[in-house]
Amino acid sequence: YNDPIPQHDSLTISSKFVNEKRVINIWAPPNYKNSVDSFPVLYMPDGGIKEDFPHIANTLDKLQSETKIPPFILVGIENTYRGRDLTGFSEAEYDKQFCPVTDGAKNFRAFIAEELMPEINKQYRTTNIKGIIGESLAGLFVMETFLTKPNTFDFYIAMDPSLWWNNHFLAKNADSLLSEFPDQNLKLWFAGSSAEDISQFTKSVDKVLKTNAPAKLTWKYSDEPNEKLNTIFRATFEKALIWALTE
């Protein structure tokens, strides 16, 4: 994909949680400079210039210019050890082939919440509304954050989350995790493609939500049997953003 690289800022943060320097890319909406308004923030793993950042930034720009969504600031986090940062603990032998080093999600989450967010709030005019978007392993991270630390963000978007991780622990335990939800307004949009090792678990989470969704959760499951793991992100994220940012 040759997406043009949009005008953006980059900064480097030394993180004590992930114990390394991290490159952050920030795209502000076109009306940012000429206004005094504050804007909500959308965070994204896989947010490097050679990753999904340009495509998401350009799409936000387009959707905003068509007034399909309100203006947002986009904050992309470039990967270093993707498998480590985006996965929680796993006792499944099967998982080792994909990620030899795992269980970094809690540190990565702490980095975002306790180091990155305060820095973005300091340097940019932000409201307190914030969301996260991700696919595949990043989608797993989005769903794990949603189910285990739901008050980290206000809205969550996950495409083809790797819910098979750790013997599909999150899907298996969705019911009990949802029963401990905070009493606050949250939104979740998630999608599953034809990938069998994913869709069976996104569908089972959908089923749990249908019977036991917390009172203040607004949610939508997008079943996408015509998409594959490598097409679902681009096929669905415009409608996901429009739903999450406007409904």
Coordinates of C-alpha atoms in Angstrom, one line a residue:
Y1 CA 0.0 0.0 0.0
N2 CA 1.5 3.3 -1.0
D3 CA -0.4 5.7 1.1
P4 CA 0.9 9.3 0.9
I5 CA 2.5 10.3 4.2
P6 CA 0.4 13.1 5.7
Q7 CA 1.8 16.1 7.4
H8 CA 2.4 15.1 11.0
D9 CA 4.5 15.6 14.1
S10 CA 6.8 12.9 15.6
L11 CA 8.2 12.7 19.0
T12 CA 10.3 10.1 21.0
I13 CA 9.4 9.1 24.5
S14 CA 11.7 7.3 26.8
S15 CA 9.5 4.8 28.6
K16 CA 10.2 3.3 32.0
F17 CA 7.4 0.8 31.5
V18 CA 8.6 -0.8 28.2
N19 CA 12.1 0.2 29.0
E20 CA 13.0 1.7 25.7
K21 CA 12.6 4.8 23.5
R22 CA 9.3 4.8 21.5
V23 CA 8.6 6.8 18.4
I24 CA 5.1 8.4 18.3
N25 CA 3.5 10.0 15.3
I26 CA 0.7 12.6 15.7
W27 CA -1.7 13.8 13.1
A28 CA -3.8 16.8 14.0
P29 CA -6.9 17.7 12.1
P30 CA -6.6 20.6 9.5
N31 CA -8.6 23.0 11.7
Y32 CA -6.4 22.4 14.7
K33 CA -4.0 25.3 13.9
N34 CA -6.7 27.9 13.2
S35 CA -8.8 27.2 16.3
V36 CA -8.6 27.1 20.0
D37 CA -10.8 24.0 20.3
S38 CA -9.8 20.9 22.1
F39 CA -10.1 17.6 20.3
P40 CA -10.7 13.9 21.2
V41 CA -7.8 11.5 20.6
L42 CA -7.6 8.2 18.8
Y43 CA -4.6 6.0 19.7
M44 CA -3.3 3.3 17.5
P45 CA -0.7 0.5 17.9
D46 CA 0.9 -0.4 14.5
G47 CA 1.2 3.4 14.2
G48 CA 4.5 3.7 12.4
I49 CA 5.0 5.7 9.2
K50 CA 5.7 2.3 7.5
E51 CA 2.7 0.7 9.3
D52 CA -1.0 1.8 9.3
F53 CA -0.5 5.4 10.4
P54 CA -0.6 7.1 7.0
H55 CA -3.7 5.2 5.9
I56 CA -5.7 5.9 9.1
A57 CA -4.6 9.6 9.1
N58 CA -5.6 10.1 5.5
T59 CA -8.9 8.4 6.1
L60 CA -9.7 10.5 9.1
D61 CA -8.8 13.6 7.0
K62 CA -11.2 12.4 4.3
L63 CA -14.1 11.5 6.7
Q64 CA -13.7 14.8 8.5
S65 CA -13.7 16.8 5.3
E66 CA -16.9 15.0 4.3
T67 CA -18.3 15.8 7.8
K68 CA -18.9 12.2 8.4
I69 CA -17.0 12.3 11.7
P70 CA -16.0 15.1 14.1
P71 CA -12.3 16.2 14.1
F72 CA -10.0 13.9 16.0
I73 CA -6.3 13.9 16.8
L74 CA -4.6 10.6 15.8
V75 CA -1.7 9.2 17.9
G76 CA 0.3 6.4 16.3
I77 CA 2.7 4.2 18.3
E78 CA 5.4 2.7 16.1
N79 CA 6.2 -0.9 16.8
T80 CA 9.5 -2.3 18.2
Y81 CA 8.7 -5.8 19.4
R82 CA 5.1 -6.1 18.3
G83 CA 4.4 -9.6 19.6
R84 CA 5.7 -8.7 23.0
D85 CA 3.7 -5.5 23.4
L86 CA 0.4 -6.6 22.1
T87 CA 0.1 -10.0 23.9
G88 CA -0.8 -10.9 27.4
F89 CA 0.3 -14.0 29.3
S90 CA -0.1 -17.3 27.5
E91 CA 0.3 -20.8 28.7
A92 CA -0.4 -22.3 25.2
E93 CA 2.5 -24.0 23.5
Y94 CA 0.8 -23.2 20.2
D95 CA 1.3 -19.4 20.7
K96 CA 5.1 -19.6 21.0
Q97 CA 5.6 -20.0 17.3
F98 CA 4.1 -16.5 16.7
C99 CA 5.5 -14.6 19.6
P100 CA 8.6 -16.1 21.3
V101 CA 8.6 -13.1 23.8
T102 CA 5.1 -12.4 25.2
D103 CA 3.2 -10.9 28.1
G104 CA 4.2 -7.3 27.5
A105 CA 0.7 -6.0 27.1
K106 CA 0.4 -4.8 30.7
N107 CA 3.6 -2.8 30.4
F108 CA 2.6 -1.4 27.0
R109 CA -0.8 -0.5 28.4
A110 CA 0.9 1.3 31.3
F111 CA 3.1 3.1 28.9
I112 CA 0.1 4.4 27.0
A113 CA -2.0 5.4 30.0
E114 CA 0.7 6.7 32.3
E115 CA 3.4 8.1 30.0
L116 CA 2.0 8.7 26.5
M117 CA -1.4 10.1 27.3
P118 CA -0.1 12.8 29.8
E119 CA 2.5 13.8 27.2
I120 CA -0.1 14.2 24.4
N121 CA -2.4 16.1 26.8
K122 CA 0.4 18.4 27.6
Q123 CA 1.5 19.1 24.1
Y124 CA -1.9 19.2 22.4
R125 CA -5.4 20.6 23.1
T126 CA -7.3 17.5 23.9
T127 CA -10.6 16.7 25.4
N128 CA -10.9 13.8 27.8
I129 CA -12.5 11.5 25.2
K130 CA -10.1 8.9 23.9
G131 CA -10.3 5.7 21.9
I132 CA -8.1 2.9 20.5
I133 CA -8.1 1.1 17.2
G134 CA -6.3 -2.1 16.1
E135 CA -6.4 -5.3 14.1
S136 CA -5.1 -8.8 14.6
L137 CA -2.7 -8.8 17.5
A138 CA -3.4 -5.1 18.0
G139 CA -7.1 -6.1 18.0
L140 CA -6.3 -8.6 20.7
F141 CA -4.7 -5.8 22.7
V142 CA -7.8 -3.7 22.2
M143 CA -10.1 -6.4 23.4
E144 CA -7.8 -7.3 26.3
T145 CA -7.8 -3.7 27.4
F146 CA -11.5 -3.5 27.0
L147 CA -12.3 -6.6 29.0
T148 CA -9.6 -6.2 31.7
K149 CA -9.0 -2.4 32.0
P150 CA -12.1 -1.0 30.5
N151 CA -11.7 2.5 31.9
T152 CA -8.4 3.1 29.9
F153 CA -10.4 4.4 26.9
D154 CA -13.9 5.6 26.1
F155 CA -14.2 3.6 22.9
Y156 CA -12.6 0.5 21.4
I157 CA -12.4 -0.7 17.8
A158 CA -11.0 -4.1 17.0
M159 CA -10.8 -5.9 13.6
D160 CA -10.1 -9.6 13.6
P161 CA -8.7 -9.6 17.1
S162 CA -6.5 -12.7 17.8
L163 CA -8.8 -14.1 20.4
W164 CA -7.4 -17.6 20.0
W165 CA -4.5 -16.3 22.2
N166 CA -3.8 -18.2 25.4
N167 CA -6.4 -21.0 24.6
H168 CA -9.0 -18.2 23.8
F169 CA -8.8 -17.0 27.4
L170 CA -10.7 -13.7 26.7
A171 CA -13.5 -15.3 24.8
K172 CA -13.9 -18.0 27.4
N173 CA -13.9 -15.5 30.3
A174 CA -15.8 -12.7 28.7
D175 CA -18.9 -13.3 30.8
S176 CA -17.2 -13.0 34.2
L177 CA -15.0 -10.1 33.0
L178 CA -18.1 -8.1 31.8
S179 CA -19.8 -8.7 35.1
E180 CA -17.1 -6.6 36.8
F181 CA -17.5 -3.7 34.4
P182 CA -17.4 -0.1 35.7
D183 CA -20.5 2.0 35.7
Q184 CA -19.5 4.3 32.8
N185 CA -20.4 4.9 29.2
L186 CA -18.2 2.8 26.9
K187 CA -18.3 1.9 23.3
L188 CA -17.1 -1.2 21.5
W189 CA -17.0 -2.0 17.8
F190 CA -15.5 -5.2 16.7
A191 CA -15.4 -7.3 13.5
G192 CA -14.6 -10.9 12.5
S193 CA -13.6 -12.0 9.0
S194 CA -13.8 -15.5 7.4
A195 CA -10.7 -16.5 9.4
E196 CA -12.0 -19.5 11.3
D197 CA -9.5 -19.3 14.2
I198 CA -10.8 -15.8 14.8
S199 CA -14.5 -15.6 13.8
Q200 CA -15.5 -18.5 16.1
F201 CA -14.3 -16.4 19.1
T202 CA -15.5 -13.0 17.9
K203 CA -18.9 -14.7 17.5
S204 CA -18.8 -16.1 21.0
V205 CA -18.0 -12.7 22.5
D206 CA -20.9 -11.3 20.4
K207 CA -23.2 -14.0 21.9
V208 CA -22.1 -13.1 25.5
L209 CA -22.7 -9.4 24.8
K210 CA -26.2 -10.1 23.5
T211 CA -27.2 -11.7 26.8
N212 CA -24.9 -9.9 29.3
A213 CA -23.7 -6.5 28.0
P214 CA -23.2 -4.0 30.8
A215 CA -26.0 -1.4 31.0
K216 CA -23.8 1.6 29.9
L217 CA -22.0 -0.2 27.0
T218 CA -22.9 0.6 23.5
W219 CA -21.6 -2.1 21.2
K220 CA -21.7 -3.5 17.7
Y221 CA -20.4 -6.7 16.2
S222 CA -19.7 -6.6 12.4
D223 CA -19.7 -10.1 11.0
E224 CA -17.6 -10.0 7.7
P225 CA -17.6 -13.5 6.2
N226 CA -16.5 -12.1 2.8
E227 CA -13.3 -10.5 4.2
K228 CA -10.0 -12.2 5.1
L229 CA -7.5 -11.3 7.8
N230 CA -5.5 -9.2 5.3
T231 CA -8.5 -7.3 3.9
I232 CA -10.8 -6.7 6.9
F233 CA -9.0 -3.7 8.2
R234 CA -9.4 -1.6 5.1
A235 CA -12.8 -3.0 4.3
T236 CA -14.3 -2.0 7.7
F237 CA -12.6 0.7 9.5
E238 CA -14.4 3.7 7.8
K239 CA -17.7 2.4 9.0
A240 CA -16.2 1.5 12.4
L241 CA -14.9 5.1 12.8
I242 CA -18.2 6.6 11.7
W243 CA -20.1 4.4 14.2
A244 CA -17.7 5.0 17.1
L245 CA -17.2 8.7 16.6
T246 CA -20.8 9.8 15.8
E247 CA -23.4 7.5 17.2

